[in-house]
Short mmCIF file of C-alpha atoms (C1' of nucleotides) in Angstrom, two decimals:
data_model
loop_
_atom_site.label_atom_id
_atom_site.label_comp_id
_atom_site.label_asym_id
_atom_site.label_seq_id
_atom_site.Cartn_x
_atom_site.Cartn_y
_atom_site.Cartn_z
CA MET I 1 69.96 -64.95 15.68
CA LEU I 2 71.96 -65.03 12.29
CA MET I 3 76.02 -64.94 12.38
CA GLN I 4 75.64 -64.86 8.68
CA ASN I 5 73.33 -62.69 6.24
CA ASN I 6 73.39 -63.50 2.61
CA HIS I 7 71.46 -60.63 1.74
CA ALA I 8 70.96 -57.11 2.99
CA PHE I 9 67.93 -56.74 3.82
CA GLU I 10 66.37 -60.09 2.89
CA ASN I 11 63.19 -61.05 5.99
CA ALA I 12 64.63 -61.73 8.79
CA GLU I 13 63.49 -65.01 9.21
CA LYS I 14 65.61 -67.61 6.93
CA THR I 15 65.41 -71.65 6.33
CA GLY I 16 68.81 -72.65 7.84
CA GLU I 17 69.21 -74.47 4.25
CA ALA I 18 69.73 -70.77 3.20
CA ILE I 19 71.84 -69.91 5.87
CA ASN I 20 74.04 -72.10 5.03
CA ALA I 21 74.08 -71.17 1.33
CA GLY I 22 75.37 -68.10 2.22
CA GLN I 23 78.05 -69.66 4.15
CA SER I 24 79.64 -72.01 1.53
CA LEU I 25 79.51 -70.25 -1.12
CA SER I 26 81.35 -67.03 1.44
CA SER I 27 84.08 -69.50 1.64
CA LEU I 28 85.16 -69.25 -1.14
CA PHE I 29 86.25 -65.49 -0.83
CA LEU I 30 88.91 -67.30 2.03
CA SER I 31 90.89 -67.57 -0.80
CA SER I 32 91.38 -64.25 -1.27
CA ALA I 33 92.63 -61.47 -0.01
CA ALA I 34 90.33 -58.65 2.17
CA GLU I 35 91.25 -55.66 0.27
CA PRO I 36 90.37 -52.29 2.57
CA VAL I 37 88.31 -49.75 0.80
CA ALA I 38 87.44 -46.52 2.21
CA ALA I 39 84.56 -44.77 3.11
CA GLY I 40 83.08 -43.78 -0.37
CA LYS I 41 84.87 -45.57 -2.48
CA ALA I 42 83.95 -47.49 -5.62
CA ILE I 43 84.87 -51.06 -5.75
CA CYS I 44 82.91 -51.94 -9.22
CA TRP I 45 81.86 -49.54 -11.90
CA GLU I 46 77.84 -49.54 -13.80
CA GLY I 47 78.64 -50.14 -17.52
CA ASP I 48 82.59 -52.23 -16.89
CA GLN I 49 82.18 -56.19 -17.29
CA ALA I 50 81.85 -57.67 -14.33
CA LYS I 51 85.34 -59.66 -14.27
CA HIS I 52 84.68 -60.03 -10.56
CA LEU I 53 82.34 -60.97 -7.72
CA PHE I 54 82.60 -59.56 -3.66
CA GLN I 55 82.04 -60.24 -0.50
CA VAL I 56 81.70 -57.90 1.51
CA GLU I 57 83.85 -59.31 5.19
CA GLU I 58 84.09 -55.77 6.45
CA GLY I 59 81.66 -52.48 6.18
CA VAL I 60 78.24 -51.83 4.30
CA VAL I 61 78.04 -51.27 0.80
CA ARG I 62 75.52 -49.36 -1.62
CA LEU I 63 74.26 -49.99 -5.07
CA HIS I 64 73.10 -47.56 -7.15
CA ARG I 65 72.30 -46.89 -10.36
CA ILE I 66 72.13 -43.02 -11.09
CA ILE I 67 69.36 -41.94 -14.18
CA GLY I 68 70.77 -38.59 -16.33
CA GLU I 69 70.52 -35.37 -14.62
CA GLY I 70 72.03 -36.81 -11.10
CA ARG I 71 68.96 -38.96 -10.42
CA ARG I 72 70.43 -41.47 -8.18
CA VAL I 73 68.64 -44.36 -7.13
CA ILE I 74 70.24 -47.17 -4.59
CA THR I 75 68.99 -50.82 -5.17
CA ALA I 76 70.88 -52.37 -2.35
CA PHE I 77 72.87 -52.26 0.42
CA HIS I 78 75.17 -55.52 1.83
CA PHE I 79 77.08 -55.98 4.83
CA ALA I 80 79.07 -58.09 6.11
CA GLY I 81 79.27 -62.07 4.87
CA ASP I 82 77.60 -60.44 1.45
CA LEU I 83 77.51 -61.52 -2.11
CA ILE I 84 78.19 -58.80 -4.54
CA GLY I 85 77.00 -59.55 -7.94
CA ALA I 86 76.00 -62.78 -7.56
CA SER I 87 72.97 -61.81 -10.22
CA LEU I 88 75.10 -60.13 -13.03
CA GLN I 89 75.87 -61.67 -16.39
CA ASN I 90 77.85 -60.32 -18.23
CA ASP I 91 78.37 -56.23 -16.58
CA PHE I 92 77.66 -54.80 -13.73
CA ILE I 93 74.48 -53.22 -13.80
CA PHE I 94 74.97 -51.22 -10.47
CA THR I 95 78.33 -49.00 -8.70
CA ALA I 96 79.07 -50.58 -6.07
CA GLU I 97 80.52 -47.89 -3.08
CA ALA I 98 82.07 -48.63 0.16
CA VAL I 99 79.16 -46.84 2.65
CA THR I 100 81.72 -47.31 5.97
CA GLU I 101 85.33 -48.22 4.96
CA CYS I 102 84.77 -51.49 4.56
CA LYS I 103 87.13 -54.80 3.94
CA ILE I 104 86.31 -56.66 0.25
CA ARG I 105 87.26 -59.83 -0.98
CA ARG I 106 87.22 -60.67 -5.01
CA MET I 107 86.88 -64.09 -6.77
CA SER I 108 86.57 -64.17 -10.41
CA ARG I 109 83.57 -64.44 -11.64
CA LYS I 110 84.29 -67.17 -14.51
CA SER I 111 86.09 -69.51 -11.37
CA PHE I 112 83.09 -68.90 -8.80
CA HIS I 113 81.05 -70.57 -11.61
CA ASP I 114 83.70 -73.33 -12.19
CA GLU I 115 83.73 -73.84 -8.15
CA VAL I 116 80.35 -73.82 -8.25
CA ALA I 117 79.80 -76.11 -11.18
CA ARG I 118 82.42 -78.70 -9.23
CA SER I 119 80.80 -79.00 -5.81
CA ASP I 120 77.50 -80.72 -5.96
CA ALA I 121 76.69 -78.38 -2.69
CA LEU I 122 77.09 -75.26 -3.99
CA GLY I 123 74.40 -75.28 -6.89
CA PRO I 124 72.08 -75.34 -4.58
CA ALA I 125 73.73 -72.65 -2.61
CA TYR I 126 73.89 -70.51 -6.16
CA ILE I 127 70.35 -70.87 -6.71
CA SER I 128 68.75 -70.01 -3.33
CA LEU I 129 71.08 -67.05 -2.99
CA LEU I 130 69.14 -65.79 -6.28
CA CYS I 131 65.79 -66.22 -5.15
CA GLN I 132 66.67 -64.40 -1.48
CA GLU I 133 67.69 -61.81 -4.24
CA ALA I 134 64.73 -61.23 -5.89
CA ALA I 135 61.99 -62.13 -2.91
CA ALA I 136 64.32 -58.64 -1.47
CA ALA I 137 63.53 -56.98 -4.89
CA HIS I 138 59.86 -57.92 -4.58
CA GLU I 139 59.63 -56.52 -1.24
CA GLN I 140 61.22 -52.88 -2.54
CA MET I 141 59.00 -53.12 -6.01
CA VAL I 142 56.57 -53.32 -3.07
CA LEU I 143 57.65 -50.72 -0.67
CA LEU I 144 58.74 -47.77 -4.28
CA SER I 145 55.15 -48.69 -5.15
CA LYS I 146 52.50 -48.56 -2.73
CA LYS I 147 54.37 -46.87 0.42
CA ASN I 148 54.08 -43.06 1.62
CA ALA I 149 56.76 -42.12 3.42
CA GLU I 150 56.68 -43.26 7.28
CA GLU I 151 55.85 -46.26 6.42
CA ARG I 152 59.13 -46.40 3.54
CA LEU I 153 60.29 -45.75 6.79
CA CYS I 154 59.30 -47.91 8.51
CA SER I 155 60.00 -50.78 6.90
CA PHE I 156 63.76 -49.36 6.79
CA ILE I 157 64.28 -49.00 10.07
CA VAL I 158 62.67 -52.79 10.70
CA LYS I 159 65.04 -54.44 8.35
CA LEU I 160 68.04 -52.60 9.52
CA ALA I 161 66.76 -53.75 13.56
CA SER I 162 66.21 -57.22 12.29
CA ARG I 163 69.72 -57.71 11.22
CA ARG I 164 71.81 -58.42 14.28
CA ASN I 165 73.03 -55.72 16.26
CA PRO I 166 74.50 -55.15 18.97
CA ARG I 167 72.70 -53.86 22.18
CA GLN I 168 69.22 -54.57 22.48
CA GLY I 169 67.16 -51.80 21.08
CA LEU I 170 69.78 -49.27 19.27
CA VAL I 171 70.06 -50.04 15.90
CA ARG I 172 72.88 -48.81 13.90
CA ILE I 173 72.02 -46.58 10.80
CA PRO I 174 75.32 -46.33 8.83
CA MET I 175 74.35 -44.60 5.92
CA ASN I 176 73.38 -40.57 6.31
CA ARG I 177 70.27 -39.48 4.83
CA GLN I 178 71.03 -39.11 1.26
CA ASP I 179 71.73 -42.88 0.93
CA ILE I 180 68.31 -43.26 2.89
CA ALA I 181 66.33 -40.68 0.59
CA ASP I 182 67.56 -43.02 -2.61
CA HIS I 183 67.20 -46.12 -0.96
CA LEU I 184 63.02 -45.37 -0.47
CA GLY I 185 63.09 -43.30 -3.01
CA LEU I 186 61.93 -39.67 -1.30
CA THR I 187 63.89 -37.16 -0.15
CA ILE I 188 66.66 -35.84 1.79
CA GLU I 189 64.15 -33.02 3.43
CA THR I 190 61.02 -36.16 3.71
CA VAL I 191 63.31 -38.96 5.55
CA SER I 192 64.79 -35.31 7.77
CA ARG I 193 61.06 -34.52 8.57
CA THR I 194 59.52 -38.37 8.99
CA ILE I 195 62.23 -39.26 12.12
CA THR I 196 60.98 -35.72 13.74
CA LYS I 197 57.90 -37.21 13.14
CA LEU I 198 58.38 -40.88 15.17
CA ALA I 199 60.20 -39.47 17.37
CA SER I 200 58.12 -36.34 17.96
CA ARG I 201 55.83 -39.77 18.31
CA ASN I 202 58.19 -41.35 20.62
CA ILE I 203 58.61 -44.52 18.15
CA VAL I 204 62.00 -43.89 17.57
CA ILE I 205 65.34 -42.30 19.39
CA PRO I 206 67.48 -40.62 17.81
CA GLU I 207 70.97 -40.93 19.30
CA GLY I 208 72.97 -38.97 17.11
CA ARG I 209 73.51 -39.26 13.27
CA HIS I 210 73.66 -42.95 12.81
CA ASP I 211 72.14 -44.29 15.75
CA LEU I 212 67.59 -45.07 15.99
CA ARG I 213 66.64 -46.07 19.56
CA ILE I 214 63.41 -48.37 18.88
CA VAL I 215 61.24 -47.46 21.80
CA ASN I 216 58.32 -49.55 19.93
CA LEU I 217 59.39 -51.64 17.55
CA ALA I 218 55.26 -53.81 17.50
CA ARG I 219 54.34 -50.30 16.98
CA LEU I 220 57.02 -49.48 13.63
CA LYS I 221 55.95 -53.29 12.49
CA GLN I 222 52.49 -51.71 11.87
CA LEU I 223 52.92 -49.33 10.91
CA SER I 224 55.90 -50.37 8.56
CA GLY I 225 52.31 -50.43 6.11
CA ASP I 226 53.05 -54.80 5.55
CA ALA I 227 49.20 -55.39 5.75
CA ASP I 228 47.99 -58.71 6.46
CA ASP I 229 49.60 -58.60 10.31
CA PHE I 230 46.28 -56.65 12.58
CA SER I 231 44.00 -55.34 10.32
CA ASP I 232 41.75 -54.50 13.07
CA ASP I 233 43.00 -50.89 14.47
CA SER I 234 45.05 -51.66 17.12
CA CYS I 235 47.86 -54.02 18.99
CA HIS I 236 45.99 -56.98 20.53
CA ARG I 237 46.79 -59.59 18.42
CA VAL I 238 47.58 -60.80 21.52
CA ASN I 239 44.51 -62.29 23.35
CA LEU I 240 42.60 -63.68 19.74
CA HIS I 241 40.03 -66.15 19.46
CA MET L 1 63.18 -60.74 -33.74
CA LEU L 2 62.51 -62.48 -30.48
CA MET L 3 60.22 -65.91 -31.18
CA GLN L 4 60.60 -66.92 -27.26
CA ASN L 5 61.13 -64.98 -24.41
CA ASN L 6 61.75 -66.72 -20.89
CA HIS L 7 60.68 -63.56 -18.76
CA ALA L 8 58.31 -60.82 -19.71
CA PHE L 9 59.53 -57.19 -20.07
CA GLU L 10 62.74 -58.16 -20.29
CA ASN L 11 65.67 -55.88 -22.29
CA ALA L 12 65.36 -55.46 -25.53
CA GLU L 13 68.37 -56.99 -26.09
CA LYS L 14 69.55 -60.39 -24.97
CA THR L 15 72.04 -63.04 -25.69
CA GLY L 16 71.93 -66.10 -28.12
CA GLU L 17 73.29 -67.73 -24.70
CA ALA L 18 70.09 -65.97 -22.90
CA ILE L 19 67.48 -67.17 -25.69
CA ASN L 20 68.13 -70.42 -25.21
CA ALA L 21 68.29 -71.10 -21.55
CA GLY L 22 64.30 -70.62 -22.08
CA GLN L 23 64.52 -72.40 -24.72
CA SER L 24 65.67 -75.77 -22.96
CA LEU L 25 64.25 -74.71 -20.23
CA SER L 26 60.66 -74.31 -21.86
CA SER L 27 61.29 -77.69 -23.67
CA LEU L 28 60.75 -80.12 -20.10
CA PHE L 29 57.13 -78.18 -19.95
CA LEU L 30 56.06 -80.25 -23.15
CA SER L 31 55.46 -83.64 -20.81
CA SER L 32 52.83 -82.18 -19.31
CA ALA L 33 48.71 -81.35 -20.98
CA ALA L 34 48.51 -77.07 -21.89
CA GLU L 35 45.95 -76.62 -18.94
CA PRO L 36 43.26 -73.10 -20.16
CA VAL L 37 42.98 -70.79 -18.07
CA ALA L 38 39.72 -67.65 -18.63
CA ALA L 39 40.40 -64.24 -18.31
CA GLY L 40 40.08 -63.25 -14.42
CA LYS L 41 40.86 -66.80 -12.81
CA ALA L 42 43.86 -67.44 -10.69
CA ILE L 43 47.06 -69.77 -11.63
CA CYS L 44 48.59 -69.67 -8.03
CA TRP L 45 48.50 -67.98 -4.71
CA GLU L 46 51.05 -65.93 -2.37
CA GLY L 47 51.01 -67.65 0.24
CA ASP L 48 50.54 -71.23 -0.64
CA GLN L 49 52.93 -73.94 -0.87
CA ALA L 50 54.80 -72.70 -4.36
CA LYS L 51 54.42 -76.98 -5.30
CA HIS L 52 54.16 -75.84 -9.45
CA LEU L 53 56.04 -73.64 -11.41
CA PHE L 54 54.24 -73.14 -14.16
CA GLN L 55 54.78 -72.35 -17.90
CA VAL L 56 52.93 -69.76 -20.25
CA GLU L 57 52.13 -71.94 -23.17
CA GLU L 58 50.11 -68.75 -24.41
CA GLY L 59 48.61 -65.10 -23.59
CA VAL L 60 49.31 -62.75 -20.63
CA VAL L 61 49.66 -63.58 -17.20
CA ARG L 62 50.34 -60.75 -13.92
CA LEU L 63 51.58 -61.45 -10.41
CA HIS L 64 50.63 -59.45 -7.36
CA ARG L 65 51.47 -58.37 -3.98
CA ILE L 66 48.73 -56.86 -1.91
CA ILE L 67 49.05 -54.97 0.89
CA GLY L 68 46.23 -54.23 2.35
CA GLU L 69 43.04 -51.81 1.75
CA GLY L 70 43.57 -53.29 -2.05
CA ARG L 71 46.82 -51.84 -2.87
CA ARG L 72 48.04 -54.01 -5.37
CA VAL L 73 51.33 -54.28 -6.80
CA ILE L 74 51.53 -56.14 -9.94
CA THR L 75 55.24 -56.14 -10.01
CA ALA L 76 55.27 -58.56 -13.56
CA PHE L 77 53.94 -59.35 -16.96
CA HIS L 78 54.45 -62.13 -17.99
CA PHE L 79 53.52 -63.67 -21.97
CA ALA L 80 53.77 -66.60 -23.74
CA GLY L 81 57.17 -68.86 -23.12
CA ASP L 82 57.87 -67.55 -19.99
CA LEU L 83 58.67 -69.47 -16.69
CA ILE L 84 56.03 -68.62 -12.89
CA GLY L 85 57.38 -69.71 -10.77
CA ALA L 86 61.20 -69.97 -10.95
CA SER L 87 62.60 -67.29 -8.65
CA LEU L 88 60.58 -68.84 -5.64
CA GLN L 89 61.88 -71.12 -2.77
CA ASN L 90 58.59 -72.50 -0.71
CA ASP L 91 55.72 -70.45 -1.05
CA PHE L 92 54.45 -67.96 -4.10
CA ILE L 93 54.75 -64.77 -3.10
CA PHE L 94 52.82 -63.36 -6.26
CA THR L 95 49.11 -64.40 -6.78
CA ALA L 96 49.69 -65.42 -11.07
CA GLU L 97 46.65 -64.30 -13.02
CA ALA L 98 45.52 -64.75 -16.90
CA VAL L 99 44.82 -60.81 -17.88
CA THR L 100 43.05 -62.77 -21.36
CA GLU L 101 42.69 -66.17 -21.97
CA CYS L 102 46.15 -68.04 -21.11
CA LYS L 103 46.66 -72.00 -21.38
CA ILE L 104 48.82 -73.49 -18.79
CA ARG L 105 51.62 -75.69 -18.17
CA ARG L 106 52.97 -77.10 -14.88
CA MET L 107 55.62 -78.58 -13.49
CA SER L 108 56.94 -80.40 -10.26
CA ARG L 109 59.47 -77.86 -7.97
CA LYS L 110 61.19 -81.60 -7.29
CA SER L 111 60.80 -83.03 -11.13
CA PHE L 112 62.00 -79.04 -11.58
CA HIS L 113 64.71 -79.22 -9.67
CA ASP L 114 65.79 -82.96 -10.72
CA GLU L 115 65.60 -82.52 -14.63
CA VAL L 116 68.14 -79.62 -13.74
CA ALA L 117 70.20 -81.21 -11.28
CA ARG L 118 70.44 -83.77 -13.39
CA SER L 119 71.37 -82.24 -17.17
CA ASP L 120 74.61 -80.33 -18.06
CA ALA L 121 72.39 -77.53 -19.51
CA LEU L 122 70.01 -76.13 -17.28
CA GLY L 123 71.38 -75.14 -14.61
CA PRO L 124 73.14 -72.33 -15.92
CA ALA L 125 69.88 -72.10 -18.66
CA TYR L 126 68.59 -71.62 -14.84
CA ILE L 127 70.74 -70.08 -13.05
CA SER L 128 70.93 -67.15 -16.17
CA LEU L 129 66.75 -67.29 -15.83
CA LEU L 130 67.24 -66.36 -12.31
CA CYS L 131 69.96 -63.57 -13.50
CA GLN L 132 67.21 -62.29 -15.91
CA GLU L 133 64.76 -61.91 -13.76
CA ALA L 134 67.00 -59.69 -10.63
CA ALA L 135 67.79 -57.28 -13.39
CA ALA L 136 64.44 -56.36 -14.89
CA ALA L 137 63.29 -56.31 -11.16
CA HIS L 138 66.24 -54.02 -11.04
CA GLU L 139 65.26 -51.41 -13.83
CA GLN L 140 61.27 -51.66 -12.17
CA MET L 141 62.86 -50.50 -9.76
CA VAL L 142 65.13 -47.36 -10.97
CA LEU L 143 61.35 -46.90 -12.61
CA LEU L 144 59.16 -46.37 -9.26
CA SER L 145 61.97 -44.82 -7.86
CA LYS L 146 62.57 -42.21 -10.03
CA LYS L 147 60.13 -41.90 -13.21
CA ASN L 148 57.35 -39.69 -13.39
CA ALA L 149 54.39 -40.50 -14.77
CA GLU L 150 55.07 -39.50 -18.73
CA GLU L 151 58.33 -41.30 -17.39
CA ARG L 152 57.12 -44.02 -16.62
CA LEU L 153 54.10 -44.84 -19.72
CA CYS L 154 56.38 -44.84 -22.41
CA SER L 155 59.24 -46.62 -20.60
CA PHE L 156 55.82 -49.33 -20.83
CA ILE L 157 54.84 -49.15 -24.31
CA VAL L 158 58.22 -49.00 -25.24
CA LYS L 159 59.36 -52.19 -23.25
CA LEU L 160 55.93 -54.03 -24.56
CA ALA L 161 56.51 -52.28 -28.17
CA SER L 162 60.24 -54.42 -27.75
CA ARG L 163 58.96 -57.51 -27.82
CA ARG L 164 57.65 -59.23 -31.44
CA ASN L 165 54.72 -57.06 -32.13
CA PRO L 166 52.30 -58.88 -35.43
CA ARG L 167 51.50 -55.06 -37.31
CA GLN L 168 54.92 -52.93 -37.07
CA GLY L 169 54.47 -49.91 -35.07
CA LEU L 170 51.20 -51.14 -33.61
CA VAL L 171 51.60 -52.58 -30.17
CA ARG L 172 48.04 -55.19 -28.50
CA ILE L 173 48.42 -53.48 -24.65
CA PRO L 174 46.41 -56.59 -23.31
CA MET L 175 45.04 -55.56 -20.57
CA ASN L 176 43.48 -52.83 -18.55
CA ARG L 177 44.14 -49.79 -17.10
CA GLN L 178 43.88 -50.81 -13.46
CA ASP L 179 46.17 -53.18 -14.27
CA ILE L 180 48.98 -51.12 -16.01
CA ALA L 181 48.78 -48.40 -13.47
CA ASP L 182 49.43 -51.26 -10.78
CA HIS L 183 52.33 -52.05 -12.20
CA LEU L 184 53.67 -48.63 -13.33
CA GLY L 185 52.47 -47.60 -9.21
CA LEU L 186 49.97 -44.35 -10.12
CA THR L 187 46.37 -44.21 -11.43
CA ILE L 188 44.10 -45.26 -13.62
CA GLU L 189 43.56 -42.09 -13.57
CA THR L 190 46.53 -41.09 -14.31
CA VAL L 191 47.59 -43.28 -17.17
CA SER L 192 44.58 -42.65 -18.67
CA ARG L 193 45.67 -38.99 -19.09
CA THR L 194 49.37 -39.20 -20.22
CA ILE L 195 48.14 -41.56 -23.13
CA THR L 196 46.10 -39.11 -23.65
CA LYS L 197 48.64 -36.72 -23.63
CA LEU L 198 50.83 -38.91 -25.85
CA ALA L 199 48.54 -38.80 -28.39
CA SER L 200 47.91 -34.96 -29.11
CA ARG L 201 51.39 -34.75 -28.90
CA ASN L 202 51.36 -37.27 -31.48
CA ILE L 203 53.53 -39.75 -30.37
CA VAL L 204 51.45 -42.11 -29.90
CA ILE L 205 47.82 -42.83 -31.52
CA PRO L 206 45.47 -44.78 -29.48
CA GLU L 207 43.52 -47.31 -31.49
CA GLY L 208 40.07 -48.82 -29.59
CA ARG L 209 41.41 -49.53 -25.72
CA HIS L 210 43.99 -51.73 -26.41
CA ASP L 211 46.20 -51.26 -29.67
CA LEU L 212 48.18 -48.61 -30.10
CA ARG L 213 50.24 -47.60 -32.78
CA ILE L 214 53.75 -45.96 -32.14
CA VAL L 215 54.29 -42.74 -34.01
CA ASN L 216 57.27 -41.52 -32.73
CA LEU L 217 59.45 -44.77 -31.18
CA ALA L 218 62.31 -42.20 -31.41
CA ARG L 219 60.66 -40.02 -28.61
CA LEU L 220 59.63 -42.90 -26.43
CA LYS L 221 62.25 -43.47 -25.81
CA GLN L 222 63.45 -40.23 -25.77
CA LEU L 223 60.63 -39.88 -23.28
CA SER L 224 60.76 -43.44 -20.79
CA GLY L 225 64.16 -41.86 -18.48
CA ASP L 226 66.17 -43.75 -19.22
CA ALA L 227 69.12 -41.80 -19.99
CA ASP L 228 72.29 -42.71 -20.84
CA ASP L 229 70.84 -41.35 -24.27
CA PHE L 230 71.02 -38.67 -26.08
CA SER L 231 72.07 -36.22 -23.95
CA ASP L 232 72.37 -33.26 -26.36
CA ASP L 233 68.82 -32.70 -27.41
CA SER L 234 68.99 -32.99 -31.37
CA CYS L 235 66.17 -34.56 -32.27
CA HIS L 236 64.75 -30.77 -31.80
CA ARG L 237 63.19 -30.59 -28.22
CA VAL L 238 63.73 -27.04 -29.30
CA ASN L 239 60.62 -26.39 -30.19
CA LEU L 240 58.24 -27.49 -28.51
CA HIS L 241 56.22 -26.47 -25.88
"C1'" DC H 1 18.11 -52.82 -26.86
"C1'" DG H 2 19.64 -51.87 -21.89
"C1'" DA H 3 23.42 -52.20 -18.25
"C1'" DA H 4 27.45 -53.04 -16.42
"C1'" DA H 5 32.16 -52.67 -17.38
"C1'" DA H 6 36.20 -49.50 -18.84
"C1'" DC H 7 37.14 -45.42 -19.43
"C1'" DT H 8 38.35 -40.21 -19.66
"C1'" DT H 9 37.56 -35.94 -18.51
"C1'" DG H 10 37.01 -32.30 -14.67
"C1'" DA H 11 37.65 -30.21 -10.90
"C1'" DC H 12 40.36 -30.02 -6.50
"C1'" DT H 13 43.70 -31.54 -2.61
"C1'" DG H 14 47.20 -32.73 -0.37
"C1'" DA H 15 52.22 -35.54 0.46
"C1'" DG H 16 55.74 -34.95 -0.54
"C1'" DG H 17 59.43 -32.35 -3.61
"C1'" DT H 18 61.86 -27.62 -4.14
"C1'" DC H 19 64.10 -23.13 -2.47
"C1'" DA H 20 65.70 -21.06 0.93
"C1'" DA H 21 67.39 -20.59 6.67
"C1'" DG H 22 69.14 -22.10 10.30
"C1'" DT H 23 71.48 -25.14 13.99
"C1'" DG H 24 74.86 -28.27 15.43
"C1'" DG H 25 78.74 -32.05 15.30
"C1'" DT H 26 82.81 -32.48 13.80
"C1'" DG H 27 87.28 -31.62 12.23
"C1'" DT H 28 91.86 -28.77 10.93
"C1'" DG H 29 94.95 -25.15 12.35
"C1'" DG H 30 96.60 -21.08 15.25
"C1'" DC E 1 91.65 -25.09 23.55
"C1'" DC E 2 89.26 -22.90 21.34
"C1'" DA E 3 87.64 -20.66 17.08
"C1'" DC E 4 86.39 -21.20 12.25
"C1'" DA E 5 84.64 -24.04 8.33
"C1'" DC E 6 82.32 -26.99 6.90
"C1'" DC E 7 79.45 -30.40 6.27
"C1'" DA E 8 75.56 -33.16 7.50
"C1'" DC E 9 71.60 -33.09 8.92
"C1'" DT E 10 66.56 -30.07 10.25
"C1'" DT E 11 63.27 -26.81 10.08
"C1'" DG E 12 59.83 -24.52 7.70
"C1'" DA E 13 57.26 -22.13 3.33
"C1'" DC E 14 55.34 -22.73 -1.18
"C1'" DC E 15 54.42 -25.83 -5.32
"C1'" DT E 16 53.52 -29.33 -8.15
"C1'" DC E 17 52.73 -33.80 -9.89
"C1'" DA E 18 49.64 -36.99 -8.85
"C1'" DG E 19 45.73 -38.89 -6.10
"C1'" DT E 20 41.13 -38.68 -4.96
"C1'" DC E 21 36.24 -37.36 -5.99
"C1'" DA E 22 32.40 -36.68 -9.74
"C1'" DA E 23 30.87 -36.58 -14.10
"C1'" DG E 24 30.23 -37.84 -18.38
"C1'" DT E 25 31.54 -40.98 -22.54
"C1'" DT E 26 32.20 -45.06 -24.53
"C1'" DT E 27 32.23 -50.45 -25.01
"C1'" DT E 28 31.69 -54.99 -23.84
"C1'" DC E 29 27.73 -58.29 -23.08
"C1'" DG E 30 24.14 -60.92 -21.65
#
DNA sequence: CGAAAACTTGACTGAGGTCAAGTGGTGTGG
DNA sequence: CCACACCACTTGACCTCAGTCAAGTTTTCG
């Protein structure tokens, strides 16, 4: 399927154009060294001047904001190939931290914009990337606004599963429960309970803390509440008409 | 303050650059006629091919998505001067409807992109607009993820108030309670009750359905939960119950 | 003026949050 | 290799904020 993704958590379906967009922008970062970042370490801080863009060469990164009293919102996760900071103007509006051990490349905002301005291909690629991010943000707003705990978890798992995963049916969950909770607007306990419930219905099987075996992907998609799909309950969309 | 805004619900603080960005893009639409749209009527539909961009010449527009069983999410409101559809690639991912009687200009996506490509100034303006939309989406995710009903309402009112409003202290609320509820991830009853509660504490005074007198803007900002504000409760948080 | 729509208010409910144990896997030092 | 401790996670009991349902009230409009 996809060898490289521009932005974490996009819809699985991408136009060939969009994929190329990410690849061509990523190539700008190849001239800089891949810096190792230990799990849990920050890559940039909310409020700092956004002098650089980053590219995730390897590993998983979380973007978050803290609003008083330790309320943390993880607005996105970024995976290998993704760019961080493309949609910024002046300052970082999020803190980026390594979820796992990472390799990160960086590039100054100025030279990034210079390169984009210089090339005919890069401008549209950049705009395409920003549009994809907007679509992802849109999707997340719907999730946070109207979905219940089960729908949120199922949406999340389906998205993870739609990334290229090594073994069929086994999805890697690189982040811990607290990260998932803060991304889905839930608590750690609710995440835990909901996974347990899905497991008891034999929809997924947890294999250790960081892997999930997907038993019934169709059901998972159905439960993710992205309606307009099979509105009549049972899943015989197959033999209609 | 601002004569024109590019995107609904941005932070009030904008760089001069950003304002110019919106203005220069807006000028592209001047060659097309301003079409009147009656309140409640749709301007474009989710799922349709996004062949046009729109500019709000006059009035207020809501963007929404419906996810099964009549769950509606209003992802944004757009006001005079704002562009609609800038962040789209192929299809509309929202339905746009007039909240009030509107005047709308349109422009084909193709000629919009041609014009942007042709001009040196328009490319950065376009990118700037997309970044502002990203920041707004970010903000909304935080609201939906971590704020309670009162904080949501206060955030909403503060944003409305930060737009240029004719009379000092009197904020126009063009949309109805259901629209507010669907934008803030609440129900109509909770919106109503929360406004009543703010009124009883003499923070705002409702003047009819569509106007609010702001009695205590500082308190309103404080209650909007965007922390990092005055964490030491200087503002007599103490002797209220 | 009457009817319908928009909004408010009240009583009750429930999904998910909070608080508090309990469990299990992992890493470290002996 | 085990013992211990620690941390991430799970589970249970209880609570609360906002949702639901049902009147009631006000505004709008034909």
